[in-house]
PDB file of C-alpha atoms in Angstrom:
ATOM      1  CA  UNK A   1     -55.448-105.681  13.885  1.00  0.00           C
ATOM      2  CA  UNK A   2     -56.468-105.077  17.453  1.00  0.00           C
ATOM      3  CA  UNK A   3     -58.245-101.831  17.855  1.00  0.00           C
ATOM      4  CA  UNK A   4     -58.730 -99.979  21.106  1.00  0.00           C
ATOM      5  CA  UNK A   5     -60.652 -96.757  20.858  1.00  0.00           C
ATOM      6  CA  UNK A   6     -61.234 -94.031  23.402  1.00  0.00           C
ATOM      7  CA  UNK A   7     -64.168 -91.677  23.320  1.00  0.00           C
ATOM      8  CA  UNK A   8     -62.229 -88.404  23.288  1.00  0.00           C
ATOM      9  CA  UNK A   9     -58.692 -87.306  22.435  1.00  0.00           C
ATOM     10  CA  UNK A  10     -58.973 -84.065  24.402  1.00  0.00           C
ATOM     11  CA  UNK A  11     -61.266 -83.129  27.241  1.00  0.00           C
ATOM     12  CA  UNK A  12     -61.502 -80.023  29.406  1.00  0.00           C
ATOM     13  CA  UNK A  13     -63.549 -80.177  32.590  1.00  0.00           C
ATOM     14  CA  UNK A  14     -64.075 -78.018  35.640  1.00  0.00           C
ATOM     15  CA  UNK A  15     -63.147 -78.930  39.190  1.00  0.00           C
ATOM     16  CA  UNK A  16     -65.921 -80.932  40.826  1.00  0.00           C
ATOM     17  CA  UNK A  17     -67.466 -82.203  37.607  1.00  0.00           C
ATOM     18  CA  UNK A  18     -68.145 -85.898  37.094  1.00  0.00           C
ATOM     19  CA  UNK A  19     -66.108 -87.174  34.154  1.00  0.00           C
ATOM     20  CA  UNK A  20     -66.617 -90.317  32.095  1.00  0.00           C
ATOM     21  CA  UNK A  21     -63.885 -91.749  29.902  1.00  0.00           C
ATOM     22  CA  UNK A  22     -64.958 -94.566  27.608  1.00  0.00           C
ATOM     23  CA  UNK A  23     -62.859 -97.307  26.071  1.00  0.00           C
ATOM     24  CA  UNK A  24     -63.904 -99.958  23.566  1.00  0.00           C
ATOM     25  CA  UNK A  25     -61.884-102.886  22.205  1.00  0.00           C
ATOM     26  CA  UNK A  26     -62.824-105.081  19.288  1.00  0.00           C
ATOM     27  CA  UNK A  27     -60.739-108.214  19.898  1.00  0.00           C
ATOM     28  CA  UNK A  28     -62.845-109.995  22.520  1.00  0.00           C
ATOM     29  CA  UNK A  29     -60.083-109.548  25.115  1.00  0.00           C
ATOM     30  CA  UNK A  30     -60.871-110.591  28.670  1.00  0.00           C
ATOM     31  CA  UNK A  31     -58.595-108.028  30.328  1.00  0.00           C
ATOM     32  CA  UNK A  32     -58.925-104.273  30.204  1.00  0.00           C
ATOM     33  CA  UNK A  33     -56.856-101.632  31.944  1.00  0.00           C
ATOM     34  CA  UNK A  34     -56.849 -97.921  32.696  1.00  0.00           C
ATOM     35  CA  UNK A  35     -53.560 -96.062  33.169  1.00  0.00           C
ATOM     36  CA  UNK A  36     -52.577 -92.470  33.621  1.00  0.00           C
ATOM     37  CA  UNK A  37     -49.403 -91.211  31.992  1.00  0.00           C
ATOM     38  CA  UNK A  38     -47.441 -88.353  33.536  1.00  0.00           C
ATOM     39  CA  UNK A  39     -43.995 -87.036  32.530  1.00  0.00           C
ATOM     40  CA  UNK A  40     -41.206 -88.829  34.357  1.00  0.00           C
ATOM     41  CA  UNK A  41     -43.609 -91.246  36.041  1.00  0.00           C
ATOM     42  CA  UNK A  42     -44.376 -93.469  33.077  1.00  0.00           C
ATOM     43  CA  UNK A  43     -47.714 -95.243  33.123  1.00  0.00           C
ATOM     44  CA  UNK A  44     -49.420 -95.984  36.398  1.00  0.00           C
ATOM     45  CA  UNK A  45     -52.254 -98.470  36.681  1.00  0.00           C
ATOM     46  CA  UNK A  46     -55.515 -97.070  38.011  1.00  0.00           C
ATOM     47  CA  UNK A  47     -57.918-100.015  37.665  1.00  0.00           C
ATOM     48  CA  UNK A  48     -58.207-103.189  35.666  1.00  0.00           C
ATOM     49  CA  UNK A  49     -60.829-105.784  34.901  1.00  0.00           C
ATOM     50  CA  UNK A  50     -60.671-109.504  34.107  1.00  0.00           C
ATOM     51  CA  UNK A  51     -64.244-109.934  33.119  1.00  0.00           C
ATOM     52  CA  UNK A  52     -67.606-108.265  32.831  1.00  0.00           C
ATOM     53  CA  UNK A  53     -68.709-106.619  36.088  1.00  0.00           C
ATOM     54  CA  UNK A  54     -65.339-107.437  37.613  1.00  0.00           C
ATOM     55  CA  UNK A  55     -62.799-104.829  38.693  1.00  0.00           C
ATOM     56  CA  UNK A  56     -59.571-104.675  40.642  1.00  0.00           C
ATOM     57  CA  UNK A  57     -57.721-101.684  42.038  1.00  0.00           C
ATOM     58  CA  UNK A  58     -54.409-100.827  40.532  1.00  0.00           C
ATOM     59  CA  UNK A  59     -51.660 -98.740  42.078  1.00  0.00           C
ATOM     60  CA  UNK A  60     -53.453 -95.386  42.163  1.00  0.00           C
ATOM     61  CA  UNK A  61     -57.236 -95.944  42.398  1.00  0.00           C
ATOM     62  CA  UNK A  62     -58.054 -93.023  44.703  1.00  0.00           C
ATOM     63  CA  UNK A  63     -60.486 -90.576  43.158  1.00  0.00           C
ATOM     64  CA  UNK A  64     -61.467 -92.978  40.370  1.00  0.00           C
ATOM     65  CA  UNK A  65     -64.001 -95.706  39.773  1.00  0.00           C
ATOM     66  CA  UNK A  66     -64.683 -97.992  36.812  1.00  0.00           C
ATOM     67  CA  UNK A  67     -67.494 -99.835  35.173  1.00  0.00           C
ATOM     68  CA  UNK A  68     -67.517-102.865  32.899  1.00  0.00           C
ATOM     69  CA  UNK A  69     -71.021-103.807  31.874  1.00  0.00           C
ATOM     70  CA  UNK A  70     -70.020-105.359  28.543  1.00  0.00           C
ATOM     71  CA  UNK A  71     -66.905-107.279  27.622  1.00  0.00           C
ATOM     72  CA  UNK A  72     -65.777-104.797  25.000  1.00  0.00           C
ATOM     73  CA  UNK A  73     -66.317-101.629  27.016  1.00  0.00           C
ATOM     74  CA  UNK A  74     -64.484-100.323  30.077  1.00  0.00           C
ATOM     75  CA  UNK A  75     -65.294 -96.922  31.543  1.00  0.00           C
ATOM     76  CA  UNK A  76     -63.247 -94.777  33.872  1.00  0.00           C
ATOM     77  CA  UNK A  77     -65.149 -92.390  36.107  1.00  0.00           C
ATOM     78  CA  UNK A  78     -63.828 -89.385  37.970  1.00  0.00           C
ATOM     79  CA  UNK A  79     -66.522 -88.794  40.566  1.00  0.00           C
ATOM     80  CA  UNK A  80     -65.436 -85.229  41.315  1.00  0.00           C
ATOM     81  CA  UNK A  81     -62.626 -84.055  39.090  1.00  0.00           C
ATOM     82  CA  UNK A  82     -59.700 -82.240  40.673  1.00  0.00           C
ATOM     83  CA  UNK A  83     -56.800 -80.361  39.128  1.00  0.00           C
ATOM     84  CA  UNK A  84     -54.339 -83.093  40.141  1.00  0.00           C
ATOM     85  CA  UNK A  85     -56.214 -85.440  37.838  1.00  0.00           C
ATOM     86  CA  UNK A  86     -55.086 -83.446  34.826  1.00  0.00           C
ATOM     87  CA  UNK A  87     -53.222 -86.082  32.852  1.00  0.00           C
ATOM     88  CA  UNK A  88     -53.131 -88.353  29.823  1.00  0.00           C
ATOM     89  CA  UNK A  89     -55.361 -91.398  30.323  1.00  0.00           C
ATOM     90  CA  UNK A  90     -54.617 -94.586  28.427  1.00  0.00           C
ATOM     91  CA  UNK A  91     -56.837 -97.602  28.043  1.00  0.00           C
ATOM     92  CA  UNK A  92     -55.452-101.022  27.158  1.00  0.00           C
ATOM     93  CA  UNK A  93     -56.760-104.508  26.555  1.00  0.00           C
ATOM     94  CA  UNK A  94     -55.178-107.941  26.523  1.00  0.00           C
ATOM     95  CA  UNK A  95     -55.910-111.627  26.410  1.00  0.00           C
ATOM     96  CA  UNK A  96     -56.041-113.649  29.622  1.00  0.00           C
ATOM     97  CA  UNK A  97     -52.673-115.375  30.014  1.00  0.00           C
ATOM     98  CA  UNK A  98     -50.817-116.167  26.838  1.00  0.00           C
ATOM     99  CA  UNK A  99     -48.426-113.431  25.815  1.00  0.00           C
ATOM    100  CA  UNK A 100     -49.611-110.904  28.448  1.00  0.00           C
ATOM    101  CA  UNK A 101     -49.188-108.268  25.781  1.00  0.00           C
ATOM    102  CA  UNK A 102     -51.410-105.239  26.118  1.00  0.00           C
ATOM    103  CA  UNK A 103     -52.802-103.156  23.274  1.00  0.00           C
ATOM    104  CA  UNK A 104     -53.267 -99.469  23.855  1.00  0.00           C
ATOM    105  CA  UNK A 105     -55.734 -96.856  22.754  1.00  0.00           C
ATOM    106  CA  UNK A 106     -54.703 -93.381  21.561  1.00  0.00           C
ATOM    107  CA  UNK A 107     -55.236 -91.773  24.952  1.00  0.00           C
ATOM    108  CA  UNK A 108     -57.410 -88.983  26.302  1.00  0.00           C
ATOM    109  CA  UNK A 109     -55.700 -85.815  27.428  1.00  0.00           C
ATOM    110  CA  UNK A 110     -57.828 -84.508  30.281  1.00  0.00           C
ATOM    111  CA  UNK A 111     -57.417 -81.010  31.635  1.00  0.00           C
ATOM    112  CA  UNK A 112     -59.230 -80.082  34.829  1.00  0.00           C
ATOM    113  CA  UNK A 113     -59.447 -76.345  35.460  1.00  0.00           C
TER     114      UNK A 113
ATOM    115  CA  UNK B   1     -43.398-103.690  45.739  1.00  0.00           C
ATOM    116  CA  UNK B   2     -42.163-104.321  42.255  1.00  0.00           C
ATOM    117  CA  UNK B   3     -40.524-101.382  40.532  1.00  0.00           C
ATOM    118  CA  UNK B   4     -39.036-100.734  37.147  1.00  0.00           C
ATOM    119  CA  UNK B   5     -36.248 -98.188  36.686  1.00  0.00           C
ATOM    120  CA  UNK B   6     -35.149 -96.517  33.503  1.00  0.00           C
ATOM    121  CA  UNK B   7     -31.890 -94.765  34.072  1.00  0.00           C
ATOM    122  CA  UNK B   8     -32.102 -91.966  31.538  1.00  0.00           C
ATOM    123  CA  UNK B   9     -35.037 -89.617  31.280  1.00  0.00           C
ATOM    124  CA  UNK B  10     -33.765 -87.886  28.163  1.00  0.00           C
ATOM    125  CA  UNK B  11     -31.311 -88.946  25.480  1.00  0.00           C
ATOM    126  CA  UNK B  12     -30.184 -86.806  22.568  1.00  0.00           C
ATOM    127  CA  UNK B  13     -28.103 -88.269  19.792  1.00  0.00           C
ATOM    128  CA  UNK B  14     -27.345 -87.854  16.113  1.00  0.00           C
ATOM    129  CA  UNK B  15     -28.467 -90.074  13.264  1.00  0.00           C
ATOM    130  CA  UNK B  16     -26.347 -93.200  12.811  1.00  0.00           C
ATOM    131  CA  UNK B  17     -25.278 -93.159  16.467  1.00  0.00           C
ATOM    132  CA  UNK B  18     -25.850 -96.258  18.563  1.00  0.00           C
ATOM    133  CA  UNK B  19     -28.554 -96.271  21.213  1.00  0.00           C
ATOM    134  CA  UNK B  20     -28.738 -98.162  24.480  1.00  0.00           C
ATOM    135  CA  UNK B  21     -31.489 -97.592  27.028  1.00  0.00           C
ATOM    136  CA  UNK B  22     -31.213 -99.159  30.438  1.00  0.00           C
ATOM    137  CA  UNK B  23     -33.995-100.911  32.326  1.00  0.00           C
ATOM    138  CA  UNK B  24     -33.797-102.623  35.705  1.00  0.00           C
ATOM    139  CA  UNK B  25     -36.534-104.255  37.736  1.00  0.00           C
ATOM    140  CA  UNK B  26     -36.683-105.259  41.360  1.00  0.00           C
ATOM    141  CA  UNK B  27     -38.687-108.487  41.305  1.00  0.00           C
ATOM    142  CA  UNK B  28     -36.751-111.751  41.743  1.00  0.00           C
ATOM    143  CA  UNK B  29     -39.186-114.303  40.363  1.00  0.00           C
ATOM    144  CA  UNK B  30     -40.187-115.224  36.861  1.00  0.00           C
ATOM    145  CA  UNK B  31     -40.960-112.177  34.777  1.00  0.00           C
ATOM    146  CA  UNK B  32     -42.055-111.297  31.287  1.00  0.00           C
ATOM    147  CA  UNK B  33     -40.382-108.197  29.895  1.00  0.00           C
ATOM    148  CA  UNK B  34     -41.490-105.652  27.337  1.00  0.00           C
ATOM    149  CA  UNK B  35     -40.348-102.515  25.595  1.00  0.00           C
ATOM    150  CA  UNK B  36     -43.037-100.215  24.285  1.00  0.00           C
ATOM    151  CA  UNK B  37     -42.555 -97.128  22.129  1.00  0.00           C
ATOM    152  CA  UNK B  38     -44.681 -94.024  21.759  1.00  0.00           C
ATOM    153  CA  UNK B  39     -43.962 -91.934  18.674  1.00  0.00           C
ATOM    154  CA  UNK B  40     -45.070 -88.281  18.770  1.00  0.00           C
ATOM    155  CA  UNK B  41     -48.848 -88.096  18.551  1.00  0.00           C
ATOM    156  CA  UNK B  42     -49.268 -91.854  18.331  1.00  0.00           C
ATOM    157  CA  UNK B  43     -50.442 -94.541  20.697  1.00  0.00           C
ATOM    158  CA  UNK B  44     -48.168 -96.836  22.657  1.00  0.00           C
ATOM    159  CA  UNK B  45     -47.064 -99.864  20.661  1.00  0.00           C
ATOM    160  CA  UNK B  46     -45.026-102.964  21.378  1.00  0.00           C
ATOM    161  CA  UNK B  47     -41.392-102.912  20.277  1.00  0.00           C
ATOM    162  CA  UNK B  48     -40.342-106.319  21.583  1.00  0.00           C
ATOM    163  CA  UNK B  49     -40.936-108.803  24.388  1.00  0.00           C
ATOM    164  CA  UNK B  50     -39.151-111.554  26.295  1.00  0.00           C
ATOM    165  CA  UNK B  51     -40.783-114.596  27.874  1.00  0.00           C
ATOM    166  CA  UNK B  52     -38.190-117.348  27.901  1.00  0.00           C
ATOM    167  CA  UNK B  53     -35.424-118.884  25.821  1.00  0.00           C
ATOM    168  CA  UNK B  54     -32.799-116.840  24.050  1.00  0.00           C
ATOM    169  CA  UNK B  55     -32.090-113.814  26.247  1.00  0.00           C
ATOM    170  CA  UNK B  56     -31.326-111.709  23.176  1.00  0.00           C
ATOM    171  CA  UNK B  57     -34.631-110.635  21.702  1.00  0.00           C
ATOM    172  CA  UNK B  58     -35.094-108.949  18.350  1.00  0.00           C
ATOM    173  CA  UNK B  59     -37.967-106.601  17.745  1.00  0.00           C
ATOM    174  CA  UNK B  60     -39.319-104.327  15.084  1.00  0.00           C
ATOM    175  CA  UNK B  61     -37.398-101.532  13.340  1.00  0.00           C
ATOM    176  CA  UNK B  62     -33.965-102.988  14.108  1.00  0.00           C
ATOM    177  CA  UNK B  63     -34.292-102.882  17.891  1.00  0.00           C
ATOM    178  CA  UNK B  64     -33.070-105.630  20.177  1.00  0.00           C
ATOM    179  CA  UNK B  65     -32.930-106.169  23.917  1.00  0.00           C
ATOM    180  CA  UNK B  66     -30.890-108.413  26.163  1.00  0.00           C
ATOM    181  CA  UNK B  67     -32.239-110.018  29.309  1.00  0.00           C
ATOM    182  CA  UNK B  68     -29.534-110.452  31.945  1.00  0.00           C
ATOM    183  CA  UNK B  69     -31.182-112.305  34.796  1.00  0.00           C
ATOM    184  CA  UNK B  70     -28.282-111.878  37.238  1.00  0.00           C
ATOM    185  CA  UNK B  71     -28.458-108.119  36.808  1.00  0.00           C
ATOM    186  CA  UNK B  72     -32.266-107.876  36.702  1.00  0.00           C
ATOM    187  CA  UNK B  73     -31.843-105.908  33.501  1.00  0.00           C
ATOM    188  CA  UNK B  74     -33.477-105.733  30.098  1.00  0.00           C
ATOM    189  CA  UNK B  75     -31.605-103.103  28.110  1.00  0.00           C
ATOM    190  CA  UNK B  76     -32.761-101.907  24.705  1.00  0.00           C
ATOM    191  CA  UNK B  77     -30.302-101.354  21.863  1.00  0.00           C
ATOM    192  CA  UNK B  78     -30.172-100.175  18.292  1.00  0.00           C
ATOM    193  CA  UNK B  79     -26.849-100.048  16.428  1.00  0.00           C
ATOM    194  CA  UNK B  80     -27.687 -97.071  14.213  1.00  0.00           C
ATOM    195  CA  UNK B  81     -30.617 -94.763  14.913  1.00  0.00           C
ATOM    196  CA  UNK B  82     -32.653 -92.757  12.458  1.00  0.00           C
ATOM    197  CA  UNK B  83     -34.487 -89.477  12.877  1.00  0.00           C
ATOM    198  CA  UNK B  84     -37.726 -91.488  12.871  1.00  0.00           C
ATOM    199  CA  UNK B  85     -36.666 -93.212  16.108  1.00  0.00           C
ATOM    200  CA  UNK B  86     -37.449 -90.014  17.973  1.00  0.00           C
ATOM    201  CA  UNK B  87     -39.984 -91.212  20.535  1.00  0.00           C
ATOM    202  CA  UNK B  88     -40.537 -92.069  24.166  1.00  0.00           C
ATOM    203  CA  UNK B  89     -39.550 -95.586  25.175  1.00  0.00           C
ATOM    204  CA  UNK B  90     -41.015 -97.511  28.085  1.00  0.00           C
ATOM    205  CA  UNK B  91     -39.795-100.676  29.733  1.00  0.00           C
ATOM    206  CA  UNK B  92     -42.478-102.838  31.369  1.00  0.00           C
ATOM    207  CA  UNK B  93     -42.515-105.955  33.525  1.00  0.00           C
ATOM    208  CA  UNK B  94     -45.225-108.545  33.980  1.00  0.00           C
ATOM    209  CA  UNK B  95     -45.323-111.369  36.487  1.00  0.00           C
ATOM    210  CA  UNK B  96     -47.962-113.289  34.633  1.00  0.00           C
ATOM    211  CA  UNK B  97     -51.051-114.716  36.220  1.00  0.00           C
ATOM    212  CA  UNK B  98     -49.665-114.340  39.755  1.00  0.00           C
ATOM    213  CA  UNK B  99     -49.818-110.580  39.341  1.00  0.00           C
ATOM    214  CA  UNK B 100     -53.047-110.560  37.399  1.00  0.00           C
ATOM    215  CA  UNK B 101     -51.505-109.942  34.005  1.00  0.00           C
ATOM    216  CA  UNK B 102     -50.609-106.429  35.105  1.00  0.00           C
ATOM    217  CA  UNK B 103     -47.764-104.455  33.618  1.00  0.00           C
ATOM    218  CA  UNK B 104     -45.517-102.251  35.737  1.00  0.00           C
ATOM    219  CA  UNK B 105     -43.892 -99.512  33.676  1.00  0.00           C
ATOM    220  CA  UNK B 106     -40.701 -97.585  34.070  1.00  0.00           C
ATOM    221  CA  UNK B 107     -40.715 -93.803  33.970  1.00  0.00           C
ATOM    222  CA  UNK B 108     -39.900 -93.667  30.269  1.00  0.00           C
ATOM    223  CA  UNK B 109     -36.966 -92.299  28.283  1.00  0.00           C
ATOM    224  CA  UNK B 110     -37.466 -89.545  25.736  1.00  0.00           C
ATOM    225  CA  UNK B 111     -35.121 -90.024  22.798  1.00  0.00           C
ATOM    226  CA  UNK B 112     -34.431 -87.202  20.375  1.00  0.00           C
ATOM    227  CA  UNK B 113     -32.497 -88.072  17.231  1.00  0.00           C
ATOM    228  CA  UNK B 114     -31.049 -85.059  15.485  1.00  0.00           C
ATOM    229  CA  UNK B 115     -30.867 -85.238  11.695  1.00  0.00           C
TER     230      UNK B 115
END
């Protein structure tokens, strides 16, 4: 089974702090994605990556950055957390082409106070 | 810009009732279509998907979806729901390599099945 893990299930941070969210997948997938999930808005793509050291902006990249130094690991960085970044963050991975199916991690619920 | 619309935000029904969740997308080219489900406290998982061929797709747990190209729709159905179908359901669209394997999600529909 594909396994996507995220470093924390719950996180509470203060406004202005730098926040790192880590995601690891064990299926050698080329593609990795970061979404945020908000009620009524579904999932919105923040950033994605096709390969190591490669990144592309999604629909809502402002206030975020990412890092992919190894194929299995994709990090989301909030440079200076703000209260409007309080959300559920989901990581996903998928194979290049093929079925285009994405496999999701359990999510990190981030609260910025 | 491509968008995906789910018509109902919340649905409440009783066990054994039939369920139909609507999904429409705005892109006119070739698409791949998905329904994902998120049970309470669990991660998002694939319910079913459509790539080509038979427009009626069967998924897990008795769910099915019908792709109607002329209506840009991919509605999800289940003839008789169970309490365990209580979850949030998301429709998603992918345009394949042209769109970088990205998925665009609808806003989700929360389904509550009363025992």
